[in-house]
Amino acid sequence: MDTGIKIRQGGPEDVPAMLAIFDSAVVWLNERGITAQWGTEPFSARPKTVELVERVVTEGTPWIAEIDGVPAGTLTLTPHPGQYVAPADEPELYVRYLATHGRFHGHGVGAALLAHAASETRRQGISLLRVDCFAGSEGRLVAYYERQGFTRTEEFTVNDWPGQVLEQRV
């Protein structure tokens, strides 16, 4: 079945589109009362966050999901997690900054991006794909990743932000 979702490799020139997706995701989350995950301020209004997104994009490979040519979602694959999670003891790809634009929630964008990430991991001859996520809000995001084929591994906390690492063997 053709979902109409096209996934392309991105680059530094896509950072503004990625920030727009993140900003929209913050609004979408906040409209549902979820403020602890990504806060209430747009990513684009946080200079340190913009700098981190730019750094992750240069360290890894960003992917952009488009519907009818419009950026609908994004993720970046890096060979290592962020600073708050220990690297695996084997080669891995790590999903960073997965987000769907609020306008496209419910269209399967996140699932398509995660399926692409698994395919890309296999293509590179790597068998471990990991991700971490917000574990608050009754674990809804953790459950989402489990529905996408990931298995819980370790929990972590950054300040008062509860996180969960998950992995998928590909």
Short mmCIF file of C-alpha atoms in Angstrom, two decimals:
data_model
loop_
_atom_site.label_atom_id
_atom_site.label_comp_id
_atom_site.label_asym_id
_atom_site.label_seq_id
_atom_site.Cartn_x
_atom_site.Cartn_y
_atom_site.Cartn_z
CA MET A 1 0.00 0.00 0.00
CA ASP A 2 1.40 3.40 -0.97
CA THR A 3 1.18 5.71 2.02
CA GLY A 4 2.33 8.71 0.00
CA ILE A 5 5.29 9.07 2.37
CA LYS A 6 8.63 9.57 0.66
CA ILE A 7 11.80 9.44 2.73
CA ARG A 8 14.93 11.20 1.58
CA GLN A 9 18.33 11.78 3.07
CA GLY A 10 18.72 15.25 4.51
CA GLY A 11 21.62 17.48 5.35
CA PRO A 12 22.53 20.68 7.18
CA GLU A 13 20.34 22.64 4.77
CA ASP A 14 17.32 20.80 6.22
CA VAL A 15 17.85 22.05 9.79
CA PRO A 16 15.24 24.87 9.37
CA ALA A 17 12.64 22.34 8.16
CA MET A 18 13.57 19.99 11.00
CA LEU A 19 13.20 22.80 13.55
CA ALA A 20 9.77 23.61 12.10
CA ILE A 21 8.78 19.95 12.58
CA PHE A 22 10.04 20.01 16.18
CA ASP A 23 8.25 23.30 16.87
CA SER A 24 5.01 21.85 15.55
CA ALA A 25 5.51 18.68 17.62
CA VAL A 26 5.91 20.80 20.77
CA VAL A 27 2.59 22.52 20.02
CA TRP A 28 0.91 19.16 19.29
CA LEU A 29 2.20 17.68 22.57
CA ASN A 30 1.25 20.77 24.58
CA GLU A 31 -2.29 20.75 23.14
CA ARG A 32 -2.61 17.27 24.65
CA GLY A 33 -1.31 18.40 28.04
CA ILE A 34 2.13 16.85 27.53
CA THR A 35 4.57 19.56 28.56
CA ALA A 36 7.28 17.56 30.32
CA GLN A 37 8.49 15.73 27.19
CA TRP A 38 9.82 18.60 25.06
CA GLY A 39 8.76 21.58 27.15
CA THR A 40 6.55 24.45 26.03
CA GLU A 41 9.02 26.66 24.17
CA PRO A 42 9.65 26.08 20.45
CA PHE A 43 12.95 24.35 19.66
CA SER A 44 13.80 27.21 17.27
CA ALA A 45 13.61 29.70 20.17
CA ARG A 46 16.20 27.78 22.22
CA PRO A 47 19.73 28.60 20.98
CA LYS A 48 21.37 25.67 22.81
CA THR A 49 18.81 23.25 21.38
CA VAL A 50 19.30 24.64 17.86
CA GLU A 51 23.06 24.19 18.31
CA LEU A 52 22.55 20.60 19.49
CA VAL A 53 20.29 19.76 16.53
CA GLU A 54 22.90 21.22 14.15
CA ARG A 55 25.65 19.16 15.82
CA VAL A 56 23.64 15.91 15.72
CA VAL A 57 22.86 16.49 12.03
CA THR A 58 26.59 16.83 11.26
CA GLU A 59 27.47 13.76 13.39
CA GLY A 60 24.86 11.57 11.76
CA THR A 61 22.54 11.16 8.82
CA PRO A 62 19.25 13.06 8.91
CA TRP A 63 16.23 11.61 7.11
CA ILE A 64 13.20 13.63 6.09
CA ALA A 65 9.77 12.11 5.47
CA GLU A 66 7.68 14.08 3.01
CA ILE A 67 4.04 13.90 2.03
CA ASP A 68 3.29 15.62 -1.26
CA GLY A 69 6.70 17.29 -1.03
CA VAL A 70 6.00 18.78 2.41
CA PRO A 71 8.34 17.83 5.30
CA ALA A 72 6.15 15.67 7.55
CA GLY A 73 8.68 14.11 9.89
CA THR A 74 12.33 13.58 10.60
CA LEU A 75 14.89 11.52 12.43
CA THR A 76 18.67 11.45 12.49
CA LEU A 77 20.71 8.27 12.72
CA THR A 78 24.02 8.53 14.55
CA PRO A 79 26.62 5.86 15.36
CA HIS A 80 26.20 6.60 19.08
CA PRO A 81 23.62 7.83 21.60
CA GLY A 82 23.51 11.24 23.24
CA GLN A 83 25.71 11.99 26.24
CA TYR A 84 23.24 10.67 28.81
CA VAL A 85 23.16 7.06 27.48
CA ALA A 86 26.16 4.74 27.37
CA PRO A 87 27.15 3.49 23.92
CA ALA A 88 26.51 -0.17 23.15
CA ASP A 89 29.39 -2.62 23.31
CA GLU A 90 28.92 -3.36 19.60
CA PRO A 91 28.33 -1.27 16.47
CA GLU A 92 24.95 0.43 16.54
CA LEU A 93 22.86 3.08 14.89
CA TYR A 94 20.94 5.35 17.22
CA VAL A 95 17.68 7.15 16.43
CA ARG A 96 17.89 10.79 17.47
CA TYR A 97 15.24 13.51 17.17
CA LEU A 98 12.36 11.51 15.77
CA ALA A 99 9.39 13.83 15.32
CA THR A 100 6.29 14.19 13.21
CA HIS A 101 4.85 17.57 12.23
CA GLY A 102 1.56 18.05 14.09
CA ARG A 103 -0.32 18.33 10.78
CA PHE A 104 0.70 14.78 9.87
CA HIS A 105 0.11 12.89 13.14
CA GLY A 106 -1.82 9.70 12.51
CA HIS A 107 -0.48 9.29 8.96
CA GLY A 108 2.17 6.67 9.83
CA VAL A 109 5.11 9.05 9.42
CA GLY A 110 6.94 7.91 12.56
CA ALA A 111 6.43 4.23 11.71
CA ALA A 112 7.72 4.82 8.17
CA LEU A 113 10.80 6.63 9.48
CA LEU A 114 11.52 3.86 12.01
CA ALA A 115 11.10 1.17 9.34
CA HIS A 116 13.53 3.15 7.18
CA ALA A 117 15.96 3.39 10.10
CA ALA A 118 15.84 -0.40 10.53
CA SER A 119 16.41 -0.90 6.81
CA GLU A 120 19.31 1.56 6.81
CA THR A 121 20.84 -0.17 9.83
CA ARG A 122 20.70 -3.54 7.99
CA ARG A 123 22.06 -1.94 4.81
CA GLN A 124 25.12 -0.78 6.74
CA GLY A 125 25.69 -4.31 8.06
CA ILE A 126 24.82 -3.31 11.64
CA SER A 127 22.42 -5.44 13.65
CA LEU A 128 21.55 -3.10 16.56
CA LEU A 129 19.23 -0.10 16.30
CA ARG A 130 18.56 1.82 19.52
CA VAL A 131 16.48 4.79 20.56
CA ASP A 132 15.62 6.57 23.78
CA CYS A 133 12.48 8.43 24.64
CA PHE A 134 10.45 10.20 27.28
CA ALA A 135 9.11 7.62 29.72
CA GLY A 136 6.57 9.91 31.44
CA SER A 137 2.93 10.41 30.42
CA GLU A 138 2.02 6.88 31.48
CA GLY A 139 4.72 5.45 29.19
CA ARG A 140 2.71 6.13 26.01
CA LEU A 141 5.81 6.84 23.92
CA VAL A 142 7.58 3.75 25.27
CA ALA A 143 4.54 1.68 24.26
CA TYR A 144 4.61 3.28 20.80
CA TYR A 145 8.21 2.14 20.27
CA GLU A 146 7.33 -1.32 21.51
CA ARG A 147 4.56 -1.46 18.89
CA GLN A 148 7.24 -0.59 16.33
CA GLY A 149 9.28 -3.66 17.32
CA PHE A 150 11.61 -2.20 19.96
CA THR A 151 12.31 -3.82 23.34
CA ARG A 152 12.97 -1.93 26.58
CA THR A 153 16.48 -2.00 27.95
CA GLU A 154 17.70 0.47 30.58
CA GLU A 155 15.92 3.41 32.17
CA PHE A 156 17.63 6.72 32.89
CA THR A 157 16.83 10.14 34.32
CA VAL A 158 18.20 13.53 33.25
CA ASN A 159 17.37 16.02 35.99
CA ASP A 160 13.68 15.18 36.50
CA TRP A 161 13.11 13.89 32.94
CA PRO A 162 12.46 10.10 32.92
CA GLY A 163 13.86 8.27 29.94
CA GLN A 164 13.79 4.78 28.50
CA VAL A 165 16.29 3.18 26.11
CA LEU A 166 14.89 0.64 23.67
CA GLU A 167 16.56 -1.57 21.10
CA GLN A 168 15.67 -3.53 18.01
CA ARG A 169 17.72 -6.32 16.45
CA VAL A 170 17.69 -5.96 12.70
#
